[in-house]
């Protein structure tokens, strides 16, 4: 088969479409013939040599895909050859085929085409696990989403609105904020021109955000704590703003607030399986009912993965960028 390889870490040009050995599904795995994959910022880090796959995972980038079941490994039930599926991966989505633990497979939601389904696994699992399973966002609470126009952000807005929460977002520029508003965001903050701490306090009568979904890490740590409400929960899922920050524990104590930091890729299989099952139970019905939908900015051929990485680096997109076979 062919896959996007990384012979040497570097810029987008380091991605090479090359012939590689076919994967073989092991115990409890399913072989998927890939129709599409999606580009995530973790893929950019892997290309640069900063985020290697977990032991035993495919060496090729790609944390999610959609496609058709091509073969079943020993001990697999519940799927048949030919089934249309999408999958959460530890790697290997930028390829013609990938072997996936059966617990990380999801059926393509009714009413959604096979290619678009590639935009779902990583964002739905990330948002549901962090915002709902860990931070326990409840109806009537306020969620602040940093990077509201990203793939994660566009999904977080819709899921939070679907459960009856109020949503604030930060994004860069009027056009991106307008996209967020169309998805249901209530409070629009241009991080280039506005202080999100002041804006969220003003919009909540001084209370602050009950839950914050953060992709920035160190750069926003102090201000995120200031923006939290009493009993607020800060969920950190990205480190685009650095890895080391100073934390005022007194401010955290005064608010009885909590901070969590998680990544999805390196979690044990059992944890991923539980998250995927929760997404199928809670999120898939919303998608099939038309209340939540993936936002796709553009679709490129897989061999043009370097161009797709440049799009993410330039941050000109809204939602997901897909790669197709």
C-alpha atoms as a printed R data frame, in Angstrom:
    type eleno elety resid chain resno       x       y      z
1   ATOM     1    CA   UNK     A     1   0.000   0.000  0.000
2   ATOM     2    CA   UNK     A     2   0.933   3.690 -0.008
3   ATOM     3    CA   UNK     A     3   1.135   5.971  3.023
4   ATOM     4    CA   UNK     A     4   2.436   9.380  4.011
5   ATOM     5    CA   UNK     A     5   5.841   8.767  5.568
6   ATOM     6    CA   UNK     A     6   8.254  11.058  7.424
7   ATOM     7    CA   UNK     A     7  11.793   9.998  6.448
8   ATOM     8    CA   UNK     A     8  13.229  12.961  8.370
9   ATOM     9    CA   UNK     A     9  11.458  15.478 10.645
10  ATOM    10    CA   UNK     A    10  10.957  18.922  9.175
11  ATOM    11    CA   UNK     A    11   8.525  21.233  7.433
12  ATOM    12    CA   UNK     A    12   5.525  20.173  5.357
13  ATOM    13    CA   UNK     A    13   7.872  18.992  2.609
14  ATOM    14    CA   UNK     A    14   9.041  16.241  4.980
15  ATOM    15    CA   UNK     A    15   5.798  14.360  4.255
16  ATOM    16    CA   UNK     A    16   6.400  11.788  1.512
17  ATOM    17    CA   UNK     A    17   3.772   9.594 -0.210
18  ATOM    18    CA   UNK     A    18   5.593   6.263 -0.457
19  ATOM    19    CA   UNK     A    19   5.001   2.545 -0.791
20  ATOM    20    CA   UNK     A    20   5.077   0.693  2.547
21  ATOM    21    CA   UNK     A    21   4.109  -2.782  3.808
22  ATOM    22    CA   UNK     A    22   0.411  -3.526  4.277
23  ATOM    23    CA   UNK     A    23  -0.746  -3.653  7.917
24  ATOM    24    CA   UNK     A    24  -2.059  -6.959  9.257
25  ATOM    25    CA   UNK     A    25  -4.879  -6.897 11.834
26  ATOM    26    CA   UNK     A    26  -3.949  -8.572 15.098
27  ATOM    27    CA   UNK     A    27  -6.087  -9.983 17.884
28  ATOM    28    CA   UNK     A    28  -9.130  -7.775 18.375
29  ATOM    29    CA   UNK     A    29  -8.267  -5.524 15.417
30  ATOM    30    CA   UNK     A    30 -10.016  -4.623 12.186
31  ATOM    31    CA   UNK     A    31  -8.331  -3.742  8.896
32  ATOM    32    CA   UNK     A    32  -9.885  -0.615  7.393
33  ATOM    33    CA   UNK     A    33  -9.480   0.441  3.779
34  ATOM    34    CA   UNK     A    34  -9.174   4.195  4.244
35  ATOM    35    CA   UNK     A    35 -11.457   6.560  2.349
36  ATOM    36    CA   UNK     A    36 -10.368   9.738  4.148
37  ATOM    37    CA   UNK     A    37  -8.373  10.993  7.095
38  ATOM    38    CA   UNK     A    38  -8.294  14.350  8.853
39  ATOM    39    CA   UNK     A    39  -5.418  16.654  9.731
40  ATOM    40    CA   UNK     A    40  -4.860  17.464 13.414
41  ATOM    41    CA   UNK     A    41  -2.243  19.664 15.062
42  ATOM    42    CA   UNK     A    42  -0.735  16.567 16.632
43  ATOM    43    CA   UNK     A    43   0.171  15.471 13.092
44  ATOM    44    CA   UNK     A    44   2.133  18.689 12.636
45  ATOM    45    CA   UNK     A    45   4.047  17.991 15.837
46  ATOM    46    CA   UNK     A    46   4.795  14.429 14.737
47  ATOM    47    CA   UNK     A    47   6.082  15.702 11.396
48  ATOM    48    CA   UNK     A    48   8.402  18.071 13.252
49  ATOM    49    CA   UNK     A    49   9.739  15.242 15.413
50  ATOM    50    CA   UNK     A    50   8.075  16.356 18.672
51  ATOM    51    CA   UNK     A    51   5.233  13.863 19.104
52  ATOM    52    CA   UNK     A    52   6.081  10.256 18.361
53  ATOM    53    CA   UNK     A    53   3.362   7.583 18.180
54  ATOM    54    CA   UNK     A    54   2.842   5.381 21.242
55  ATOM    55    CA   UNK     A    55   4.707   2.040 21.276
56  ATOM    56    CA   UNK     A    56   3.162  -0.422 18.855
57  ATOM    57    CA   UNK     A    57   1.178   2.200 16.917
58  ATOM    58    CA   UNK     A    58   1.530   2.888 13.209
59  ATOM    59    CA   UNK     A    59   4.497   5.179 12.446
60  ATOM    60    CA   UNK     A    60   2.469   7.175  9.922
61  ATOM    61    CA   UNK     A    61   0.523  10.316 10.909
62  ATOM    62    CA   UNK     A    62  -3.248  10.452 11.101
63  ATOM    63    CA   UNK     A    63  -5.329  10.214 14.289
64  ATOM    64    CA   UNK     A    64  -8.661   9.429 12.649
65  ATOM    65    CA   UNK     A    65 -10.078   8.023  9.444
66  ATOM    66    CA   UNK     A    66 -13.148   6.764  7.680
67  ATOM    67    CA   UNK     A    67 -13.383   3.826  5.331
68  ATOM    68    CA   UNK     A    68 -14.670   0.302  4.819
69  ATOM    69    CA   UNK     A    69 -13.868  -2.823  6.793
70  ATOM    70    CA   UNK     A    70 -11.490  -4.932  4.660
71  ATOM    71    CA   UNK     A    71 -10.720  -7.779  7.081
72  ATOM    72    CA   UNK     A    72 -11.344  -8.888 10.654
73  ATOM    73    CA   UNK     A    73  -8.600 -10.009 12.999
74  ATOM    74    CA   UNK     A    74  -9.032 -12.902 15.431
75  ATOM    75    CA   UNK     A    75 -11.637 -12.397 18.144
76  ATOM    76    CA   UNK     A    76 -13.544  -9.549 16.470
77  ATOM    77    CA   UNK     A    77 -17.328  -9.478 16.454
78  ATOM    78    CA   UNK     A    78 -19.900  -6.803 15.741
79  ATOM    79    CA   UNK     A    79 -18.419  -5.753 12.396
80  ATOM    80    CA   UNK     A    80 -18.466  -7.312  8.932
81  ATOM    81    CA   UNK     A    81 -16.328  -6.907  5.821
82  ATOM    82    CA   UNK     A    82 -17.717  -4.012  3.805
83  ATOM    83    CA   UNK     A    83 -19.120  -2.050  6.757
84  ATOM    84    CA   UNK     A    84 -18.677   1.710  6.473
85  ATOM    85    CA   UNK     A    85 -16.916   2.960  9.602
86  ATOM    86    CA   UNK     A    86 -14.868   5.766 11.081
87  ATOM    87    CA   UNK     A    87 -12.157   5.252 13.650
88  ATOM    88    CA   UNK     A    88 -10.112   6.880 16.389
89  ATOM    89    CA   UNK     A    89  -6.448   6.045 15.769
90  ATOM    90    CA   UNK     A    90  -3.110   6.263 17.545
91  ATOM    91    CA   UNK     A    91  -1.588   6.786 14.086
92  ATOM    92    CA   UNK     A    92  -1.754   5.543 10.525
93  ATOM    93    CA   UNK     A    93  -4.676   7.472  9.062
94  ATOM    94    CA   UNK     A    94  -2.611   8.986  6.236
95  ATOM    95    CA   UNK     A    95  -2.528   5.671  4.390
96  ATOM    96    CA   UNK     A    96  -4.499   3.378  2.133
97  ATOM    97    CA   UNK     A    97  -5.106   0.878  4.942
98  ATOM    98    CA   UNK     A    98  -4.860   0.891  8.723
99  ATOM    99    CA   UNK     A    99  -5.338  -1.708 11.468
100 ATOM   100    CA   UNK     A   100  -7.610  -0.462 14.271
101 ATOM   101    CA   UNK     A   101  -8.658  -1.956 17.631
102 ATOM   102    CA   UNK     A   102 -12.322  -2.862 17.226
103 ATOM   103    CA   UNK     A   103 -13.221  -0.801 20.308
104 ATOM   104    CA   UNK     A   104 -12.111   2.349 18.507
105 ATOM   105    CA   UNK     A   105 -14.433   1.853 15.527
106 ATOM   106    CA   UNK     A   106 -17.726   3.663 15.044
107 ATOM   107    CA   UNK     A   107 -20.356   3.147 12.355
108 ATOM   108    CA   UNK     A   108 -20.743   6.055  9.950
109 ATOM   109    CA   UNK     A   109 -23.735   8.035 11.283
110 ATOM   110    CA   UNK     A   110 -26.900   7.708  9.248
111 ATOM   111    CA   UNK     A   111 -27.251  10.559  6.784
112 ATOM   112    CA   UNK     A   112 -23.521  11.348  6.654
113 ATOM   113    CA   UNK     A   113 -21.288  10.502  3.722
114 ATOM   114    CA   UNK     A   114 -18.238   8.315  4.173
115 ATOM   115    CA   UNK     A   115 -15.611  11.004  3.507
116 ATOM   116    CA   UNK     A   116 -17.129  13.582  5.861
117 ATOM   117    CA   UNK     A   117 -17.256  10.980  8.638
118 ATOM   118    CA   UNK     A   118 -13.448  11.194  8.834
119 ATOM   119    CA   UNK     A   119 -13.911  14.596 10.501
120 ATOM   120    CA   UNK     A   120 -15.670  13.091 13.523
121 ATOM   121    CA   UNK     A   121 -13.683  10.631 15.678
122 ATOM   122    CA   UNK     A   122 -10.925  12.810 17.129
123 ATOM   123    CA   UNK     A   123 -13.052  15.895 17.796
124 ATOM   124    CA   UNK     A   124 -16.058  14.077 19.209
125 ATOM   125    CA   UNK     A   125 -13.930  11.904 21.483
126 ATOM   126    CA   UNK     A   126 -11.802  14.842 22.631
127 ATOM   127    CA   UNK     A   127 -14.736  17.148 23.346
128 ATOM   128    CA   UNK     A   128 -17.006  14.577 24.941
129 ATOM   129    CA   UNK     A   129 -14.283  13.128 27.178
130 ATOM   130    CA   UNK     A   130 -12.984  16.496 28.383
131 ATOM   131    CA   UNK     A   131 -16.034  18.749 28.506
132 ATOM   132    CA   UNK     A   132 -18.590  16.190 29.659
133 ATOM   133    CA   UNK     A   133 -16.867  13.120 31.158
134 ATOM   134    CA   UNK     A   134 -14.148  15.078 33.019
135 ATOM   135    CA   UNK     A   135 -15.404  18.663 33.434
136 ATOM   136    CA   UNK     A   136 -19.087  17.645 33.714
137 ATOM   137    CA   UNK     A   137 -20.594  20.599 31.856
138 ATOM   138    CA   UNK     A   138 -24.236  20.926 32.858
139 ATOM   139    CA   UNK     A   139 -27.295  22.628 31.312
140 ATOM   140    CA   UNK     A   140 -27.357  26.331 32.118
141 ATOM   141    CA   UNK     A   141 -23.606  26.587 32.702
142 ATOM   142    CA   UNK     A   142 -21.217  28.672 30.606
143 ATOM   143    CA   UNK     A   143 -18.487  27.034 28.522
144 ATOM   144    CA   UNK     A   144 -15.562  29.098 27.215
145 ATOM   145    CA   UNK     A   145 -13.899  27.534 24.178
146 ATOM   146    CA   UNK     A   146 -10.530  28.828 23.047
147 ATOM   147    CA   UNK     A   147 -10.055  28.424 19.309
148 ATOM   148    CA   UNK     A   148 -13.772  28.316 18.610
149 ATOM   149    CA   UNK     A   149 -13.311  28.079 14.834
150 ATOM   150    CA   UNK     A   150 -11.047  25.020 15.002
151 ATOM   151    CA   UNK     A   151 -12.230  21.470 14.478
152 ATOM   152    CA   UNK     A   152 -12.382  20.963 18.241
153 ATOM   153    CA   UNK     A   153 -14.018  24.343 18.768
154 ATOM   154    CA   UNK     A   154 -16.752  23.944 16.175
155 ATOM   155    CA   UNK     A   155 -17.725  20.586 17.690
156 ATOM   156    CA   UNK     A   156 -17.550  21.888 21.279
157 ATOM   157    CA   UNK     A   157 -19.921  24.754 20.457
158 ATOM   158    CA   UNK     A   158 -22.535  22.421 19.005
159 ATOM   159    CA   UNK     A   159 -22.367  19.768 21.707
160 ATOM   160    CA   UNK     A   160 -22.536  22.319 24.508
161 ATOM   161    CA   UNK     A   161 -25.549  23.999 22.936
162 ATOM   162    CA   UNK     A   162 -27.203  20.620 22.430
163 ATOM   163    CA   UNK     A   163 -27.129  19.973 26.193
164 ATOM   164    CA   UNK     A   164 -28.395  23.446 27.055
165 ATOM   165    CA   UNK     A   165 -25.202  25.283 27.993
166 ATOM   166    CA   UNK     A   166 -24.228  28.849 27.129
167 ATOM   167    CA   UNK     A   167 -21.127  29.095 24.934
168 ATOM   168    CA   UNK     A   168 -18.405  31.730 24.731
169 ATOM   169    CA   UNK     A   169 -15.601  31.477 22.186
170 ATOM   170    CA   UNK     A   170 -12.338  33.139 21.360
171 ATOM   171    CA   UNK     A   171 -11.213  33.324 17.733
172 ATOM   172    CA   UNK     A   172  -9.100  35.569 15.542
173 ATOM   173    CA   UNK     A   173 -11.105  37.947 13.389
174 ATOM   174    CA   UNK     A   174 -14.682  38.752 12.441
175 ATOM   175    CA   UNK     A   175 -15.089  35.998  9.844
176 ATOM   176    CA   UNK     A   176 -14.172  33.182 12.223
177 ATOM   177    CA   UNK     A   177 -16.379  34.608 14.955
178 ATOM   178    CA   UNK     A   178 -19.290  34.770 12.515
179 ATOM   179    CA   UNK     A   179 -18.825  31.064 11.790
180 ATOM   180    CA   UNK     A   180 -18.937  30.384 15.532
181 ATOM   181    CA   UNK     A   181 -22.116  32.428 15.878
182 ATOM   182    CA   UNK     A   182 -23.816  30.426 13.128
183 ATOM   183    CA   UNK     A   183 -23.030  27.259 15.082
184 ATOM   184    CA   UNK     A   184 -24.695  28.707 18.182
185 ATOM   185    CA   UNK     A   185 -21.972  30.546 20.110
186 ATOM   186    CA   UNK     A   186 -23.519  33.187 22.381
187 ATOM   187    CA   UNK     A   187 -20.462  35.248 23.390
188 ATOM   188    CA   UNK     A   188 -17.933  36.165 20.686
189 ATOM   189    CA   UNK     A   189 -14.452  37.325 21.704
190 ATOM   190    CA   UNK     A   190 -11.761  38.407 19.238
191 ATOM   191    CA   UNK     A   191  -8.588  37.466 21.101
192 ATOM   192    CA   UNK     A   192  -6.582  39.857 18.916
193 ATOM   193    CA   UNK     A   193  -8.477  42.903 20.142
194 ATOM   194    CA   UNK     A   194 -10.268  41.922 23.350
195 ATOM   195    CA   UNK     A   195  -9.303  40.572 26.774
196 ATOM   196    CA   UNK     A   196 -11.225  37.342 27.198
197 ATOM   197    CA   UNK     A   197 -11.133  37.638 31.010
198 ATOM   198    CA   UNK     A   198 -12.901  40.995 30.924
199 ATOM   199    CA   UNK     A   199 -15.328  39.889 28.222
200 ATOM   200    CA   UNK     A   200 -16.392  36.684 29.933
201 ATOM   201    CA   UNK     A   201 -16.856  38.448 33.253
202 ATOM   202    CA   UNK     A   202 -18.943  41.177 31.627
203 ATOM   203    CA   UNK     A   203 -21.108  38.619 29.837
204 ATOM   204    CA   UNK     A   204 -21.718  36.595 33.008
205 ATOM   205    CA   UNK     A   205 -22.356  39.453 35.452
206 ATOM   206    CA   UNK     A   206 -18.941  38.897 36.992
207 ATOM   207    CA   UNK     A   207 -19.359  35.165 37.576
208 ATOM   208    CA   UNK     A   208 -16.972  33.795 34.916
209 ATOM   209    CA   UNK     A   209 -16.985  30.569 32.943
210 ATOM   210    CA   UNK     A   210 -18.003  27.311 34.590
211 ATOM   211    CA   UNK     A   211 -15.883  25.271 32.184
212 ATOM   212    CA   UNK     A   212 -12.990  26.370 29.951
213 ATOM   213    CA   UNK     A   213 -11.693  24.184 27.111
214 ATOM   214    CA   UNK     A   214  -8.139  25.371 26.478
215 ATOM   215    CA   UNK     A   215  -5.717  24.648 23.637
216 ATOM   216    CA   UNK     A   216  -3.076  27.204 24.629
217 ATOM   217    CA   UNK     A   217  -1.580  25.892 27.855
218 ATOM   218    CA   UNK     A   218   0.990  28.065 29.621
219 ATOM   219    CA   UNK     A   219   0.249  31.331 27.816
220 ATOM   220    CA   UNK     A   220  -3.354  31.372 29.015
221 ATOM   221    CA   UNK     A   221  -2.976  29.631 32.380
222 ATOM   222    CA   UNK     A   222  -3.098  32.661 34.673
223 ATOM   223    CA   UNK     A   223  -5.885  34.374 32.727
224 ATOM   224    CA   UNK     A   224  -7.902  31.169 32.473
225 ATOM   225    CA   UNK     A   225  -7.922  30.876 36.271
226 ATOM   226    CA   UNK     A   226  -9.077  34.498 36.511
227 ATOM   227    CA   UNK     A   227 -11.851  33.772 34.001
228 ATOM   228    CA   UNK     A   228 -13.164  30.751 35.914
229 ATOM   229    CA   UNK     A   229 -16.303  30.929 38.005
230 ATOM   230    CA   UNK     A   230 -16.450  29.603 41.548
231 ATOM   231    CA   UNK     A   231 -16.320  25.790 41.292
232 ATOM   232    CA   UNK     A   232 -15.082  26.231 37.722
233 ATOM   233    CA   UNK     A   233 -13.218  23.560 35.758
234 ATOM   234    CA   UNK     A   234 -10.324  24.235 33.375
235 ATOM   235    CA   UNK     A   235  -9.664  21.445 30.860
236 ATOM   236    CA   UNK     A   236  -6.325  21.811 29.065
237 ATOM   237    CA   UNK     A   237  -6.025  19.790 25.843
238 ATOM   238    CA   UNK     A   238  -3.291  21.656 23.958
239 ATOM   239    CA   UNK     A   239  -0.020  23.476 24.507
240 ATOM   240    CA   UNK     A   240   0.161  25.890 21.582
241 ATOM   241    CA   UNK     A   241   1.115  28.642 24.038
242 ATOM   242    CA   UNK     A   242   3.885  26.746 25.823
243 ATOM   243    CA   UNK     A   243   4.330  24.071 28.461
244 ATOM   244    CA   UNK     A   244   5.475  25.984 31.568
245 ATOM   245    CA   UNK     A   245   3.409  28.593 33.351
246 ATOM   246    CA   UNK     A   246   3.043  30.085 36.821
247 ATOM   247    CA   UNK     A   247  -0.050  29.120 38.789
248 ATOM   248    CA   UNK     A   248  -1.482  31.144 41.674
249 ATOM   249    CA   UNK     A   249  -2.764  28.375 43.933
250 ATOM   250    CA   UNK     A   250  -4.420  30.921 46.171
251 ATOM   251    CA   UNK     A   251  -6.653  32.063 43.321
252 ATOM   252    CA   UNK     A   252  -7.481  28.452 42.552
253 ATOM   253    CA   UNK     A   253  -8.331  27.728 46.184
254 ATOM   254    CA   UNK     A   254 -10.487  30.823 46.495
255 ATOM   255    CA   UNK     A   255 -12.595  29.648 43.586
256 ATOM   256    CA   UNK     A   256 -12.623  25.984 44.617
257 ATOM   257    CA   UNK     A   257 -11.649  25.370 41.009
258 ATOM   258    CA   UNK     A   258 -10.090  22.371 39.287
259 ATOM   259    CA   UNK     A   259  -7.572  22.009 36.474
260 ATOM   260    CA   UNK     A   260  -7.227  18.880 34.350
261 ATOM   261    CA   UNK     A   261  -4.874  18.191 31.464
262 ATOM   262    CA   UNK     A   262  -5.390  15.262 29.125
263 ATOM   263    CA   UNK     A   263  -4.280  13.820 25.817
264 ATOM   264    CA   UNK     A   264  -6.156  11.157 23.888
265 ATOM   265    CA   UNK     A   265  -3.543   9.465 21.737
266 ATOM   266    CA   UNK     A   266  -1.535   7.759 24.482
267 ATOM   267    CA   UNK     A   267  -4.441   6.547 26.623
268 ATOM   268    CA   UNK     A   268  -4.777   2.813 27.275
269 ATOM   269    CA   UNK     A   269  -7.043   0.865 24.944
270 ATOM   270    CA   UNK     A   270  -9.656   0.349 27.657
271 ATOM   271    CA   UNK     A   271  -9.990   4.104 28.220
272 ATOM   272    CA   UNK     A   272 -10.279   4.836 24.502
273 ATOM   273    CA   UNK     A   273 -12.868   2.095 24.140
274 ATOM   274    CA   UNK     A   274 -14.932   3.620 26.954
275 ATOM   275    CA   UNK     A   275 -14.733   7.093 25.390
276 ATOM   276    CA   UNK     A   276 -15.725   5.784 21.948
277 ATOM   277    CA   UNK     A   277 -18.673   3.929 23.481
278 ATOM   278    CA   UNK     A   278 -19.815   7.105 25.258
279 ATOM   279    CA   UNK     A   279 -19.556   9.089 22.027
280 ATOM   280    CA   UNK     A   280 -21.625   6.498 20.193
281 ATOM   281    CA   UNK     A   281 -24.259   6.629 22.926
282 ATOM   282    CA   UNK     A   282 -24.475  10.386 23.408
283 ATOM   283    CA   UNK     A   283 -23.121  12.120 20.292
284 ATOM   284    CA   UNK     A   284 -24.132   9.867 17.397
285 ATOM   285    CA   UNK     A   285 -27.894  10.381 18.004
286 ATOM   286    CA   UNK     A   286 -27.358  14.161 17.866
287 ATOM   287    CA   UNK     A   287 -25.530  13.846 14.540
288 ATOM   288    CA   UNK     A   288 -28.157  11.529 13.077
289 ATOM   289    CA   UNK     A   289 -30.894  13.931 14.185
290 ATOM   290    CA   UNK     A   290 -29.138  16.821 12.432
291 ATOM   291    CA   UNK     A   291 -28.517  18.746 15.647
292 ATOM   292    CA   UNK     A   292 -24.722  18.430 15.410
293 ATOM   293    CA   UNK     A   293 -22.600  18.224 12.278
294 ATOM   294    CA   UNK     A   294 -18.907  18.148 11.433
295 ATOM   295    CA   UNK     A   295 -17.545  21.354  9.933
296 ATOM   296    CA   UNK     A   296 -15.203  20.705  7.000
297 ATOM   297    CA   UNK     A   297 -13.155  23.580  5.599
298 ATOM   298    CA   UNK     A   298 -11.677  21.748  2.616
299 ATOM   299    CA   UNK     A   299 -10.729  18.360  1.232
300 ATOM   300    CA   UNK     A   300  -7.417  17.560 -0.466
301 ATOM   301    CA   UNK     A   301  -5.943  14.385 -1.986
302 ATOM   302    CA   UNK     A   302  -3.843  12.480  0.523
303 ATOM   303    CA   UNK     A   303  -0.701  12.890 -1.561
304 ATOM   304    CA   UNK     A   304  -1.122  16.652 -1.013
305 ATOM   305    CA   UNK     A   305  -0.763  16.305  2.768
306 ATOM   306    CA   UNK     A   306   2.041  18.917  2.784
307 ATOM   307    CA   UNK     A   307  -0.425  21.536  1.534
308 ATOM   308    CA   UNK     A   308  -2.952  20.477  4.164
309 ATOM   309    CA   UNK     A   309  -0.329  20.959  6.884
310 ATOM   310    CA   UNK     A   310   0.411  24.432  5.560
311 ATOM   311    CA   UNK     A   311  -3.286  25.321  5.855
312 ATOM   312    CA   UNK     A   312  -3.274  24.386  9.547
313 ATOM   313    CA   UNK     A   313  -0.024  26.248 10.178
314 ATOM   314    CA   UNK     A   314  -1.481  29.393  8.611
315 ATOM   315    CA   UNK     A   315  -4.682  29.011 10.689
316 ATOM   316    CA   UNK     A   316  -6.832  30.252  7.839
317 ATOM   317    CA   UNK     A   317  -9.293  27.353  8.078
318 ATOM   318    CA   UNK     A   318 -12.565  26.880  9.938
319 ATOM   319    CA   UNK     A   319 -13.297  23.360 11.143
320 ATOM   320    CA   UNK     A   320 -11.509  20.337  9.737
321 ATOM   321    CA   UNK     A   321  -9.180  19.759  6.784
322 ATOM   322    CA   UNK     A   322  -9.607  16.300  5.240
323 ATOM   323    CA   UNK     A   323  -7.350  14.116  3.116
324 ATOM   324    CA   UNK     A   324  -8.918  11.648  0.682
325 ATOM   325    CA   UNK     A   325  -7.629   8.611 -1.131
